[in-house]
Short mmCIF file of C-alpha atoms in Angstrom, two decimals:
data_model
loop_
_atom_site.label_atom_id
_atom_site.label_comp_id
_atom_site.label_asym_id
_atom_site.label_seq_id
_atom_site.Cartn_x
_atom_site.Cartn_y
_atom_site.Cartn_z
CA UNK A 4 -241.35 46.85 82.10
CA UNK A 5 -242.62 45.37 78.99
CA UNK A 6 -242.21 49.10 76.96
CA UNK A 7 -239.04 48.58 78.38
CA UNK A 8 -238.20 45.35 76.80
CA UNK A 9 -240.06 46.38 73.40
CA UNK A 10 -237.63 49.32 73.04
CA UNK A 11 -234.88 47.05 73.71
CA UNK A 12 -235.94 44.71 71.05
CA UNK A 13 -236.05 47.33 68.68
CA UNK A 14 -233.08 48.51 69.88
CA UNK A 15 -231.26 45.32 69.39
CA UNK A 16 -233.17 44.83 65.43
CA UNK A 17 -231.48 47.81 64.38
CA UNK A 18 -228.53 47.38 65.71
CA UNK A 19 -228.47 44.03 64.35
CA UNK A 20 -229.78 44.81 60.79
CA UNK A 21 -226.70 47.75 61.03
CA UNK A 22 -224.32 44.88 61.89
CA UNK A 23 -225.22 42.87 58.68
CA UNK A 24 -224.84 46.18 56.93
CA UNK A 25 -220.97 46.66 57.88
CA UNK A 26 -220.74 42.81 57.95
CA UNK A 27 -221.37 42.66 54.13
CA UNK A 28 -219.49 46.41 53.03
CA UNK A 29 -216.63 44.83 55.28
CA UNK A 30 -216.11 41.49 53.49
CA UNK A 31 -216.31 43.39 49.98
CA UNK A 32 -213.48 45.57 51.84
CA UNK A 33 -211.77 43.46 54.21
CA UNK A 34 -208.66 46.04 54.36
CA UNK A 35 -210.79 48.97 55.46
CA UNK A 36 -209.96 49.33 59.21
CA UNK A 37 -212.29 51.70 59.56
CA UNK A 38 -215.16 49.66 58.66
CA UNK A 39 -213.68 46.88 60.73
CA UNK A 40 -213.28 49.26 63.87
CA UNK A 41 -216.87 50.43 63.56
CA UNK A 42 -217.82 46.36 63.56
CA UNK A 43 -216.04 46.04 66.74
CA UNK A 44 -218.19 49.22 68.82
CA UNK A 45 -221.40 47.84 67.10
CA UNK A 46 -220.73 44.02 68.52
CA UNK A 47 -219.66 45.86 72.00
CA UNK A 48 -222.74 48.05 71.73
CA UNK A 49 -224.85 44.77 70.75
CA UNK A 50 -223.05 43.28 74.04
CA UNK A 51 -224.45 45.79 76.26
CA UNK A 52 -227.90 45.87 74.79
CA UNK A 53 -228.24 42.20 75.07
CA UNK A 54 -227.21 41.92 78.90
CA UNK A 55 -229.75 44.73 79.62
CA UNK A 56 -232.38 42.65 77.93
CA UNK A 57 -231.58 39.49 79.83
CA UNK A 58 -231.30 41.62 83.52
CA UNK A 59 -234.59 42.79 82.35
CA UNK A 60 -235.88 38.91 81.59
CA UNK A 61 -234.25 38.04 84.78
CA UNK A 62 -236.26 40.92 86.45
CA UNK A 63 -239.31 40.24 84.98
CA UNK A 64 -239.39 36.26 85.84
CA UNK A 65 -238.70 36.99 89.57
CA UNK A 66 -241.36 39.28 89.60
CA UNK A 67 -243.82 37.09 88.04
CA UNK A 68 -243.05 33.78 89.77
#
């Protein structure tokens, strides 16, 4: 389990670093949908990543205590 979490951690970093990316091109560019529409799937795409991380947490403490 804990590769597990480490690859979701890294997985979450990068998505996170590419979030600040499009966050900064988008507010240079605030009428490029595009831009704006790939903002939305990355904070969806965060979403998901995060929950697994926390089931995983969750898993992890139950099996530990």
């Amino acid at each position: 389990m804990r590769e597990l979490r480490e690859v979701l951690l890294e997985e979450l970093d990068r998505a996170a670093e590419e979030f600040r990316t499009l966050w900064r091109k988008a507010k240079a560019s605030p009428e490029d949908e595009e831009l704006l529409g790939e903002l939305q799937v990355l904070v969806s795409v965060l979403a998901v990543k995060a929950k697994a991380l926390e089931e995983l947490l969750e898993e992890e403490a139950l099996l530990t205590s």
